Amino acid sequence: MSSHRIFRLTLCALCALCASAAALLAGCGITGGSTPRKASVYQSERFQSDETFSRLFDGPVDEICEAARRTLLSQGYVITSAPGGSVTGRKRFQPDGEVHVEITFNVVCVPDGRSDQITTAYVSAQQDRYALKKNPNSASLGVSAVGSISVPLSSSDDSLVKVASETIPAGTFYDRFFTLMQKLAYERASDK
């Protein structure tokens, strides 16, 4: 067999091997130049009854919302609004020098059951994360013989820029809130 013929057979075998590999990769969903698609955020929403942002309380709407307001106040939240049947509070944190975190709590109280003596409290908290952005300043000096000269100064305008925002998922965070809220609601009811 001539070396030319061996070369052609080897080249054909390599082409067949490459075609097989490409077909195998295409069957797996992997293609040469594309990136895998990420699932949309809403795909993780399960809407299951065991993961709710709500609890039932014994008492009318006004008393339960008052317990929610007192719960937030007792933990250092600033109440930003409290119209009938809802409460909104905000608290700020600074985990390190250039990171700022803010949690906004929203509570909505809705009457349930006969004679409105049972209330469902719906709670949702949002966490916003901010980072410090430094903007250095420069000043211009006017010198009559030379013109204007731009001179960097050591001062800077610092500003906070929002870098992330998310709703805190259902779980122990809300369980602790509801436990304290239940305690305060019970204490207020027993005082009457």
Short mmCIF file of N, CA and C in Angstrom, two decimals:
data_model
loop_
_atom_site.label_atom_id
_atom_site.label_comp_id
_atom_site.label_asym_id
_atom_site.label_seq_id
_atom_site.Cartn_x
_atom_site.Cartn_y
_atom_site.Cartn_z
N MET A 1 0.83 -1.17 0.00
CA MET A 1 0.00 0.00 0.00
C MET A 1 0.88 1.23 0.00
N SER A 2 0.53 2.20 -0.83
CA SER A 2 1.35 3.40 -0.93
C SER A 2 1.06 4.31 0.24
N SER A 3 2.03 5.17 0.53
CA SER A 3 1.88 6.10 1.65
C SER A 3 0.78 7.11 1.37
N HIS A 4 0.55 7.41 0.10
CA HIS A 4 -0.52 8.34 -0.25
C HIS A 4 -1.88 7.73 0.08
N ARG A 5 -2.04 6.45 -0.21
CA ARG A 5 -3.30 5.77 0.06
C ARG A 5 -3.51 5.63 1.57
N ILE A 6 -2.47 5.35 2.33
CA ILE A 6 -2.57 5.24 3.80
C ILE A 6 -2.98 6.60 4.38
N PHE A 7 -2.39 7.66 3.83
CA PHE A 7 -2.74 9.00 4.30
C PHE A 7 -4.21 9.30 4.06
N ARG A 8 -4.73 8.92 2.88
CA ARG A 8 -6.14 9.15 2.56
C ARG A 8 -7.05 8.34 3.48
N LEU A 9 -6.70 7.09 3.75
CA LEU A 9 -7.50 6.27 4.66
C LEU A 9 -7.48 6.83 6.08
N THR A 10 -6.35 7.30 6.53
CA THR A 10 -6.24 7.90 7.86
C THR A 10 -7.07 9.17 7.93
N LEU A 11 -7.01 9.98 6.89
CA LEU A 11 -7.79 11.22 6.84
C LEU A 11 -9.28 10.92 6.85
N CYS A 12 -9.70 9.91 6.10
CA CYS A 12 -11.12 9.52 6.09
C CYS A 12 -11.55 9.02 7.47
N ALA A 13 -10.70 8.26 8.14
CA ALA A 13 -11.02 7.75 9.48
C ALA A 13 -11.15 8.90 10.47
N LEU A 14 -10.25 9.89 10.37
CA LEU A 14 -10.33 11.06 11.25
C LEU A 14 -11.61 11.85 10.99
N CYS A 15 -11.99 12.02 9.74
CA CYS A 15 -13.22 12.74 9.40
C CYS A 15 -14.43 12.01 9.97
N ALA A 16 -14.44 10.69 9.83
CA ALA A 16 -15.56 9.90 10.37
C ALA A 16 -15.61 10.02 11.89
N LEU A 17 -14.45 10.01 12.54
CA LEU A 17 -14.40 10.15 13.98
C LEU A 17 -14.91 11.53 14.42
N CYS A 18 -14.53 12.58 13.73
CA CYS A 18 -15.00 13.94 14.03
C CYS A 18 -16.50 14.06 13.83
N ALA A 19 -17.02 13.45 12.74
CA ALA A 19 -18.45 13.51 12.48
C ALA A 19 -19.22 12.77 13.58
N SER A 20 -18.69 11.64 14.03
CA SER A 20 -19.34 10.90 15.12
C SER A 20 -19.34 11.71 16.41
N ALA A 21 -18.21 12.35 16.71
CA ALA A 21 -18.12 13.17 17.93
C ALA A 21 -19.09 14.34 17.86
N ALA A 22 -19.20 14.98 16.69
CA ALA A 22 -20.12 16.11 16.53
C ALA A 22 -21.57 15.66 16.70
N ALA A 23 -21.90 14.50 16.15
CA ALA A 23 -23.27 13.98 16.30
C ALA A 23 -23.56 13.64 17.76
N LEU A 24 -22.57 13.09 18.45
CA LEU A 24 -22.74 12.76 19.87
C LEU A 24 -22.94 14.02 20.70
N LEU A 25 -22.13 15.05 20.45
CA LEU A 25 -22.26 16.32 21.18
C LEU A 25 -23.59 17.00 20.88
N ALA A 26 -24.03 16.94 19.64
CA ALA A 26 -25.31 17.55 19.27
C ALA A 26 -26.45 16.82 19.98
N GLY A 27 -26.35 15.52 20.12
CA GLY A 27 -27.37 14.76 20.83
C GLY A 27 -27.42 15.11 22.31
N CYS A 28 -26.30 15.52 22.87
CA CYS A 28 -26.27 15.91 24.28
C CYS A 28 -26.69 17.36 24.48
N GLY A 29 -26.90 18.07 23.41
CA GLY A 29 -27.30 19.47 23.54
C GLY A 29 -26.12 20.41 23.62
N ILE A 30 -24.91 19.92 23.37
CA ILE A 30 -23.73 20.78 23.42
C ILE A 30 -23.31 21.08 22.00
N THR A 31 -23.22 22.32 21.68
CA THR A 31 -22.77 22.70 20.35
C THR A 31 -21.53 23.54 20.49
N GLY A 32 -20.79 23.64 19.43
CA GLY A 32 -19.50 24.30 19.47
C GLY A 32 -19.50 25.72 19.97
N GLY A 33 -20.34 26.61 19.42
CA GLY A 33 -20.23 28.01 19.76
C GLY A 33 -21.31 28.55 20.68
N SER A 34 -22.27 27.75 21.08
CA SER A 34 -23.36 28.30 21.88
C SER A 34 -23.15 28.02 23.36
N THR A 35 -23.76 28.86 24.18
CA THR A 35 -23.70 28.66 25.62
C THR A 35 -25.04 28.09 26.07
N PRO A 36 -25.04 27.30 27.15
CA PRO A 36 -26.30 26.73 27.62
C PRO A 36 -27.23 27.83 28.12
N ARG A 37 -28.54 27.66 27.88
CA ARG A 37 -29.53 28.64 28.31
C ARG A 37 -29.78 28.50 29.79
N LYS A 38 -29.87 29.64 30.46
CA LYS A 38 -30.21 29.64 31.87
C LYS A 38 -31.73 29.61 32.01
N ALA A 39 -32.20 28.91 33.03
CA ALA A 39 -33.63 28.87 33.28
C ALA A 39 -34.08 30.24 33.79
N SER A 40 -35.26 30.65 33.41
CA SER A 40 -35.80 31.92 33.87
C SER A 40 -36.04 31.86 35.37
N VAL A 41 -35.95 33.02 36.01
CA VAL A 41 -36.10 33.10 37.46
C VAL A 41 -37.45 32.56 37.90
N TYR A 42 -38.50 32.86 37.15
CA TYR A 42 -39.84 32.44 37.55
C TYR A 42 -39.99 30.92 37.55
N GLN A 43 -39.11 30.20 36.88
CA GLN A 43 -39.20 28.74 36.85
C GLN A 43 -39.02 28.12 38.23
N SER A 44 -38.31 28.83 39.13
CA SER A 44 -38.09 28.29 40.48
C SER A 44 -39.25 28.57 41.42
N GLU A 45 -40.25 29.33 40.99
CA GLU A 45 -41.43 29.60 41.81
C GLU A 45 -42.26 28.32 41.89
N ARG A 46 -42.44 27.79 43.11
CA ARG A 46 -43.10 26.50 43.27
C ARG A 46 -44.57 26.63 43.65
N PHE A 47 -44.97 27.72 44.29
CA PHE A 47 -46.35 27.93 44.72
C PHE A 47 -46.87 26.73 45.49
N GLN A 48 -46.12 26.31 46.50
CA GLN A 48 -46.55 25.19 47.34
C GLN A 48 -47.05 25.72 48.68
N SER A 49 -48.03 25.02 49.24
CA SER A 49 -48.67 25.50 50.47
C SER A 49 -47.77 25.39 51.70
N ASP A 50 -46.71 24.60 51.65
CA ASP A 50 -45.84 24.49 52.82
C ASP A 50 -44.79 25.60 52.88
N GLU A 51 -44.66 26.41 51.83
CA GLU A 51 -43.71 27.51 51.82
C GLU A 51 -44.46 28.82 51.61
N THR A 52 -45.17 29.24 52.64
CA THR A 52 -45.93 30.47 52.49
C THR A 52 -45.30 31.59 53.30
N PHE A 53 -45.66 32.78 52.95
CA PHE A 53 -45.21 33.97 53.64
C PHE A 53 -46.34 34.48 54.54
N SER A 54 -47.14 33.59 55.08
CA SER A 54 -48.30 34.01 55.88
C SER A 54 -48.53 33.08 57.06
N ARG A 55 -49.23 33.62 58.07
CA ARG A 55 -49.64 32.84 59.24
C ARG A 55 -51.01 33.34 59.69
N LEU A 56 -51.76 32.43 60.32
CA LEU A 56 -53.06 32.77 60.92
C LEU A 56 -52.85 33.18 62.37
N PHE A 57 -53.57 34.23 62.80
CA PHE A 57 -53.50 34.70 64.18
C PHE A 57 -54.92 34.86 64.72
N ASP A 58 -55.08 34.59 66.02
CA ASP A 58 -56.34 34.85 66.69
C ASP A 58 -56.39 36.32 67.06
N GLY A 59 -57.35 37.05 66.51
CA GLY A 59 -57.51 38.45 66.82
C GLY A 59 -57.92 39.24 65.60
N PRO A 60 -58.48 40.43 65.83
CA PRO A 60 -58.88 41.28 64.70
C PRO A 60 -57.68 41.91 64.00
N VAL A 61 -57.92 42.42 62.81
CA VAL A 61 -56.86 42.98 61.96
C VAL A 61 -56.05 44.05 62.68
N ASP A 62 -56.72 44.99 63.34
CA ASP A 62 -56.00 46.10 63.98
C ASP A 62 -55.02 45.61 65.05
N GLU A 63 -55.44 44.63 65.85
CA GLU A 63 -54.56 44.11 66.90
C GLU A 63 -53.37 43.35 66.32
N ILE A 64 -53.61 42.58 65.28
CA ILE A 64 -52.52 41.79 64.69
C ILE A 64 -51.53 42.71 63.97
N CYS A 65 -52.03 43.72 63.27
CA CYS A 65 -51.11 44.67 62.62
C CYS A 65 -50.32 45.46 63.66
N GLU A 66 -50.95 45.76 64.79
CA GLU A 66 -50.23 46.45 65.88
C GLU A 66 -49.13 45.55 66.42
N ALA A 67 -49.39 44.25 66.53
CA ALA A 67 -48.35 43.31 66.98
C ALA A 67 -47.20 43.26 65.97
N ALA A 68 -47.52 43.31 64.69
CA ALA A 68 -46.48 43.33 63.65
C ALA A 68 -45.65 44.60 63.75
N ARG A 69 -46.31 45.73 63.97
CA ARG A 69 -45.60 47.02 64.11
C ARG A 69 -44.67 46.99 65.31
N ARG A 70 -45.16 46.48 66.44
CA ARG A 70 -44.34 46.40 67.65
C ARG A 70 -43.18 45.40 67.49
N THR A 71 -43.41 44.34 66.75
CA THR A 71 -42.35 43.36 66.49
C THR A 71 -41.21 44.02 65.72
N LEU A 72 -41.55 44.76 64.68
CA LEU A 72 -40.52 45.44 63.89
C LEU A 72 -39.81 46.51 64.71
N LEU A 73 -40.58 47.30 65.47
CA LEU A 73 -39.97 48.34 66.31
C LEU A 73 -39.02 47.74 67.33
N SER A 74 -39.38 46.59 67.90
CA SER A 74 -38.55 45.98 68.94
C SER A 74 -37.22 45.48 68.40
N GLN A 75 -37.12 45.31 67.08
CA GLN A 75 -35.89 44.82 66.46
C GLN A 75 -35.11 45.92 65.74
N GLY A 76 -35.50 47.18 65.97
CA GLY A 76 -34.75 48.30 65.40
C GLY A 76 -35.19 48.75 64.03
N TYR A 77 -36.32 48.27 63.55
CA TYR A 77 -36.84 48.71 62.25
C TYR A 77 -37.51 50.07 62.42
N VAL A 78 -37.36 50.93 61.44
CA VAL A 78 -38.03 52.22 61.41
C VAL A 78 -39.31 52.03 60.61
N ILE A 79 -40.44 52.37 61.21
CA ILE A 79 -41.72 52.22 60.52
C ILE A 79 -41.87 53.38 59.55
N THR A 80 -41.98 53.05 58.26
CA THR A 80 -42.08 54.09 57.23
C THR A 80 -43.52 54.37 56.85
N SER A 81 -44.41 53.40 57.05
CA SER A 81 -45.84 53.64 56.85
C SER A 81 -46.62 52.57 57.58
N ALA A 82 -47.82 52.96 58.04
CA ALA A 82 -48.67 52.01 58.75
C ALA A 82 -50.13 52.36 58.54
N PRO A 83 -50.59 52.42 57.27
CA PRO A 83 -52.02 52.66 57.06
C PRO A 83 -52.81 51.45 57.54
N GLY A 84 -54.10 51.59 57.69
CA GLY A 84 -54.93 50.49 58.20
C GLY A 84 -54.69 49.19 57.47
N GLY A 85 -54.39 48.14 58.22
CA GLY A 85 -54.23 46.82 57.64
C GLY A 85 -52.88 46.50 57.06
N SER A 86 -51.90 47.40 57.17
CA SER A 86 -50.56 47.09 56.67
C SER A 86 -49.51 47.88 57.44
N VAL A 87 -48.29 47.35 57.41
CA VAL A 87 -47.15 47.99 58.08
C VAL A 87 -45.93 47.81 57.19
N THR A 88 -45.13 48.87 57.05
CA THR A 88 -43.87 48.79 56.32
C THR A 88 -42.77 49.34 57.21
N GLY A 89 -41.70 48.55 57.36
CA GLY A 89 -40.56 48.97 58.17
C GLY A 89 -39.26 48.74 57.43
N ARG A 90 -38.23 49.50 57.84
CA ARG A 90 -36.94 49.43 57.15
C ARG A 90 -35.81 49.44 58.18
N LYS A 91 -34.78 48.65 57.91
CA LYS A 91 -33.60 48.62 58.78
C LYS A 91 -32.36 48.56 57.91
N ARG A 92 -31.30 49.26 58.35
CA ARG A 92 -30.06 49.32 57.57
C ARG A 92 -28.93 48.62 58.33
N PHE A 93 -28.04 47.99 57.56
CA PHE A 93 -26.90 47.27 58.11
C PHE A 93 -25.66 47.69 57.33
N GLN A 94 -24.48 47.57 57.97
CA GLN A 94 -23.23 47.81 57.27
C GLN A 94 -22.26 46.70 57.66
N PRO A 95 -22.33 45.55 56.92
CA PRO A 95 -21.48 44.40 57.28
C PRO A 95 -19.99 44.69 57.20
N ASP A 96 -19.56 45.54 56.28
CA ASP A 96 -18.16 46.00 56.26
C ASP A 96 -18.12 47.41 55.70
N GLY A 97 -16.94 47.98 55.63
CA GLY A 97 -16.79 49.40 55.31
C GLY A 97 -17.40 49.88 54.01
N GLU A 98 -17.43 49.06 52.99
CA GLU A 98 -17.92 49.53 51.69
C GLU A 98 -19.18 48.81 51.22
N VAL A 99 -19.83 48.07 52.11
CA VAL A 99 -21.06 47.36 51.77
C VAL A 99 -22.16 47.85 52.70
N HIS A 100 -23.31 48.14 52.12
CA HIS A 100 -24.46 48.62 52.87
C HIS A 100 -25.64 47.73 52.49
N VAL A 101 -26.39 47.23 53.48
CA VAL A 101 -27.54 46.36 53.23
C VAL A 101 -28.76 46.99 53.88
N GLU A 102 -29.88 46.94 53.18
CA GLU A 102 -31.12 47.48 53.70
C GLU A 102 -32.22 46.43 53.55
N ILE A 103 -32.95 46.16 54.64
CA ILE A 103 -34.07 45.23 54.60
C ILE A 103 -35.36 46.02 54.76
N THR A 104 -36.29 45.82 53.84
CA THR A 104 -37.61 46.44 53.91
C THR A 104 -38.63 45.34 54.17
N PHE A 105 -39.39 45.50 55.24
CA PHE A 105 -40.40 44.53 55.67
C PHE A 105 -41.77 45.07 55.31
N ASN A 106 -42.60 44.25 54.68
CA ASN A 106 -43.99 44.62 54.37
C ASN A 106 -44.92 43.58 55.00
N VAL A 107 -45.88 44.06 55.80
CA VAL A 107 -46.85 43.18 56.44
C VAL A 107 -48.24 43.66 56.03
N VAL A 108 -49.09 42.74 55.58
CA VAL A 108 -50.48 43.05 55.25
C VAL A 108 -51.35 42.12 56.07
N CYS A 109 -52.31 42.70 56.80
CA CYS A 109 -53.22 41.93 57.66
C CYS A 109 -54.59 41.88 57.00
N VAL A 110 -55.14 40.66 56.86
CA VAL A 110 -56.41 40.45 56.17
C VAL A 110 -57.34 39.66 57.09
N PRO A 111 -58.60 40.10 57.26
CA PRO A 111 -59.52 39.35 58.12
C PRO A 111 -59.90 38.01 57.51
N ASP A 112 -60.04 37.00 58.37
CA ASP A 112 -60.45 35.66 57.96
C ASP A 112 -61.49 35.15 58.94
N GLY A 113 -62.31 34.25 58.52
CA GLY A 113 -63.26 33.61 59.42
C GLY A 113 -64.46 34.50 59.74
N ARG A 114 -65.32 33.94 60.55
CA ARG A 114 -66.54 34.66 60.93
C ARG A 114 -66.24 35.75 61.93
N SER A 115 -66.96 36.80 61.85
CA SER A 115 -66.88 37.97 62.73
C SER A 115 -65.47 38.57 62.80
N ASP A 116 -64.66 38.27 61.80
CA ASP A 116 -63.32 38.87 61.65
C ASP A 116 -62.46 38.77 62.91
N GLN A 117 -62.54 37.66 63.63
CA GLN A 117 -61.73 37.47 64.83
C GLN A 117 -60.47 36.64 64.56
N ILE A 118 -60.28 36.27 63.32
CA ILE A 118 -59.05 35.59 62.89
C ILE A 118 -58.46 36.43 61.76
N THR A 119 -57.15 36.59 61.81
CA THR A 119 -56.46 37.42 60.83
C THR A 119 -55.32 36.64 60.20
N THR A 120 -55.16 36.77 58.90
CA THR A 120 -53.99 36.24 58.22
C THR A 120 -53.02 37.39 58.00
N ALA A 121 -51.78 37.19 58.44
CA ALA A 121 -50.73 38.18 58.23
C ALA A 121 -49.83 37.69 57.10
N TYR A 122 -49.75 38.48 56.04
CA TYR A 122 -48.87 38.18 54.90
C TYR A 122 -47.62 39.04 55.05
N VAL A 123 -46.46 38.42 54.98
CA VAL A 123 -45.21 39.13 55.21
C VAL A 123 -44.24 38.86 54.07
N SER A 124 -43.56 39.91 53.65
CA SER A 124 -42.52 39.78 52.64
C SER A 124 -41.42 40.77 52.96
N ALA A 125 -40.19 40.32 52.89
CA ALA A 125 -39.05 41.20 53.17
C ALA A 125 -38.12 41.21 51.96
N GLN A 126 -37.63 42.40 51.65
CA GLN A 126 -36.73 42.56 50.52
C GLN A 126 -35.39 43.06 51.03
N GLN A 127 -34.32 42.44 50.53
CA GLN A 127 -32.97 42.85 50.90
C GLN A 127 -32.29 43.52 49.72
N ASP A 128 -31.86 44.76 49.92
CA ASP A 128 -31.12 45.50 48.89
C ASP A 128 -29.68 45.65 49.35
N ARG A 129 -28.75 45.40 48.44
CA ARG A 129 -27.32 45.52 48.75
C ARG A 129 -26.73 46.67 47.93
N TYR A 130 -25.97 47.52 48.61
CA TYR A 130 -25.35 48.67 47.98
C TYR A 130 -23.84 48.58 48.16
N ALA A 131 -23.10 49.10 47.18
CA ALA A 131 -21.64 49.16 47.27
C ALA A 131 -21.22 50.63 47.16
N LEU A 132 -20.11 50.96 47.80
CA LEU A 132 -19.59 52.32 47.77
C LEU A 132 -18.84 52.56 46.47
N LYS A 133 -19.23 53.61 45.76
CA LYS A 133 -18.57 53.98 44.52
C LYS A 133 -17.86 55.30 44.74
N LYS A 134 -16.57 55.32 44.47
CA LYS A 134 -15.78 56.54 44.68
C LYS A 134 -15.62 57.28 43.36
N ASN A 135 -15.87 58.58 43.41
CA ASN A 135 -15.71 59.44 42.24
C ASN A 135 -14.70 60.53 42.59
N PRO A 136 -13.45 60.40 42.13
CA PRO A 136 -12.43 61.40 42.47
C PRO A 136 -12.75 62.75 41.81
N ASN A 137 -12.41 63.81 42.51
CA ASN A 137 -12.62 65.17 41.99
C ASN A 137 -11.31 65.73 41.47
N SER A 138 -11.42 66.63 40.51
CA SER A 138 -10.26 67.40 40.07
C SER A 138 -10.69 68.85 39.96
N ALA A 139 -9.76 69.72 40.13
CA ALA A 139 -10.08 71.15 40.09
C ALA A 139 -9.22 71.81 39.02
N SER A 140 -9.72 72.89 38.49
CA SER A 140 -8.97 73.64 37.48
C SER A 140 -8.43 74.92 38.10
N LEU A 141 -7.16 75.19 37.84
CA LEU A 141 -6.53 76.43 38.28
C LEU A 141 -6.31 77.32 37.06
N GLY A 142 -6.68 78.55 37.19
CA GLY A 142 -6.44 79.48 36.10
C GLY A 142 -5.19 80.31 36.36
N VAL A 143 -4.19 80.15 35.53
CA VAL A 143 -2.96 80.95 35.63
C VAL A 143 -2.89 81.79 34.38
N SER A 144 -2.79 83.12 34.56
CA SER A 144 -2.91 84.03 33.42
C SER A 144 -1.86 83.79 32.34
N ALA A 145 -0.65 83.47 32.69
CA ALA A 145 0.41 83.29 31.69
C ALA A 145 0.32 81.93 31.00
N VAL A 146 -0.18 80.91 31.68
CA VAL A 146 -0.16 79.55 31.16
C VAL A 146 -1.53 79.11 30.63
N GLY A 147 -2.59 79.51 31.27
CA GLY A 147 -3.94 79.03 30.94
C GLY A 147 -4.50 78.28 32.13
N SER A 148 -5.39 77.36 31.88
CA SER A 148 -5.94 76.61 33.01
C SER A 148 -5.25 75.25 33.12
N ILE A 149 -5.03 74.82 34.33
CA ILE A 149 -4.37 73.55 34.61
C ILE A 149 -5.32 72.72 35.47
N SER A 150 -5.52 71.47 35.12
CA SER A 150 -6.36 70.58 35.91
C SER A 150 -5.50 69.85 36.92
N VAL A 151 -5.85 69.99 38.19
CA VAL A 151 -5.06 69.41 39.26
C VAL A 151 -5.93 68.42 40.04
N PRO A 152 -5.52 67.15 40.17
CA PRO A 152 -6.32 66.21 40.96
C PRO A 152 -6.23 66.55 42.45
N LEU A 153 -7.36 66.48 43.12
CA LEU A 153 -7.40 66.73 44.55
C LEU A 153 -7.63 65.40 45.27
N SER A 154 -7.34 65.39 46.55
CA SER A 154 -7.49 64.15 47.30
C SER A 154 -8.94 63.87 47.70
N SER A 155 -9.82 64.83 47.59
CA SER A 155 -11.21 64.61 48.00
C SER A 155 -11.95 63.83 46.92
N SER A 156 -13.05 63.21 47.32
CA SER A 156 -13.86 62.46 46.36
C SER A 156 -15.31 62.50 46.80
N ASP A 157 -16.21 62.36 45.84
CA ASP A 157 -17.63 62.23 46.13
C ASP A 157 -17.94 60.75 46.16
N ASP A 158 -18.29 60.24 47.32
CA ASP A 158 -18.64 58.83 47.44
C ASP A 158 -20.15 58.69 47.36
N SER A 159 -20.59 57.65 46.68
CA SER A 159 -22.03 57.40 46.58
C SER A 159 -22.28 55.90 46.68
N LEU A 160 -23.48 55.57 47.19
CA LEU A 160 -23.88 54.17 47.27
C LEU A 160 -24.63 53.80 46.01
N VAL A 161 -24.26 52.67 45.42
CA VAL A 161 -24.88 52.19 44.19
C VAL A 161 -25.51 50.82 44.48
N LYS A 162 -26.79 50.66 44.15
CA LYS A 162 -27.45 49.37 44.38
C LYS A 162 -26.87 48.33 43.44
N VAL A 163 -26.39 47.22 44.03
CA VAL A 163 -25.78 46.17 43.22
C VAL A 163 -26.59 44.87 43.23
N ALA A 164 -27.54 44.74 44.17
CA ALA A 164 -28.36 43.52 44.22
C ALA A 164 -29.63 43.80 45.00
N SER A 165 -30.68 43.07 44.65
CA SER A 165 -31.96 43.18 45.33
C SER A 165 -32.67 41.84 45.22
N GLU A 166 -33.18 41.35 46.34
CA GLU A 166 -33.90 40.07 46.32
C GLU A 166 -34.93 40.01 47.43
N THR A 167 -35.97 39.24 47.20
CA THR A 167 -36.94 38.95 48.24
C THR A 167 -36.37 37.82 49.09
N ILE A 168 -36.36 38.01 50.39
CA ILE A 168 -35.82 36.98 51.28
C ILE A 168 -36.76 35.78 51.21
N PRO A 169 -36.24 34.58 50.91
CA PRO A 169 -37.10 33.41 50.74
C PRO A 169 -37.75 32.95 52.05
N ALA A 170 -38.88 32.27 51.91
CA ALA A 170 -39.58 31.73 53.08
C ALA A 170 -38.67 30.79 53.84
N GLY A 171 -38.79 30.81 55.15
CA GLY A 171 -37.94 29.95 55.97
C GLY A 171 -37.81 30.47 57.38
N THR A 172 -36.67 30.20 58.01
CA THR A 172 -36.48 30.51 59.42
C THR A 172 -36.51 32.01 59.71
N PHE A 173 -36.10 32.84 58.77
CA PHE A 173 -36.14 34.29 58.97
C PHE A 173 -37.56 34.73 59.33
N TYR A 174 -38.54 34.28 58.55
CA TYR A 174 -39.93 34.63 58.80
C TYR A 174 -40.49 33.89 60.01
N ASP A 175 -40.04 32.66 60.25
CA ASP A 175 -40.50 31.91 61.42
C ASP A 175 -40.17 32.66 62.71
N ARG A 176 -38.96 33.24 62.79
CA ARG A 176 -38.58 34.01 63.98
C ARG A 176 -39.46 35.24 64.12
N PHE A 177 -39.74 35.91 62.99
CA PHE A 177 -40.61 37.09 63.03
C PHE A 177 -42.01 36.71 63.52
N PHE A 178 -42.59 35.66 62.97
CA PHE A 178 -43.94 35.25 63.35
C PHE A 178 -44.01 34.80 64.81
N THR A 179 -42.95 34.15 65.30
CA THR A 179 -42.92 33.70 66.70
C THR A 179 -42.98 34.90 67.64
N LEU A 180 -42.16 35.91 67.39
CA LEU A 180 -42.18 37.12 68.23
C LEU A 180 -43.50 37.87 68.07
N MET A 181 -44.03 37.93 66.87
CA MET A 181 -45.31 38.60 66.62
C MET A 181 -46.43 37.91 67.39
N GLN A 182 -46.45 36.58 67.39
CA GLN A 182 -47.46 35.82 68.13
C GLN A 182 -47.36 36.11 69.63
N LYS A 183 -46.14 36.17 70.14
CA LYS A 183 -45.92 36.44 71.56
C LYS A 183 -46.47 37.82 71.93
N LEU A 184 -46.14 38.83 71.11
CA LEU A 184 -46.60 40.19 71.40
C LEU A 184 -48.12 40.31 71.26
N ALA A 185 -48.69 39.64 70.28
CA ALA A 185 -50.15 39.67 70.10
C ALA A 185 -50.84 39.02 71.31
N TYR A 186 -50.28 37.91 71.81
CA TYR A 186 -50.86 37.22 72.96
C TYR A 186 -50.77 38.10 74.22
N GLU A 187 -49.60 38.75 74.41
CA GLU A 187 -49.42 39.60 75.59
C GLU A 187 -50.40 40.77 75.58
N ARG A 188 -50.60 41.38 74.42
CA ARG A 188 -51.54 42.51 74.33
C ARG A 188 -52.98 42.04 74.57
N ALA A 189 -53.34 40.87 74.05
CA ALA A 189 -54.69 40.36 74.25
C ALA A 189 -54.95 40.01 75.71
N SER A 190 -53.94 39.50 76.41
CA SER A 190 -54.13 39.12 77.81
C SER A 190 -54.15 40.34 78.73
N ASP A 191 -53.60 41.47 78.28
CA ASP A 191 -53.63 42.71 79.07
C ASP A 191 -55.03 43.35 79.07
N LYS A 192 -55.85 42.99 78.10
CA LYS A 192 -57.18 43.63 77.99
C LYS A 192 -58.20 42.98 78.88
#
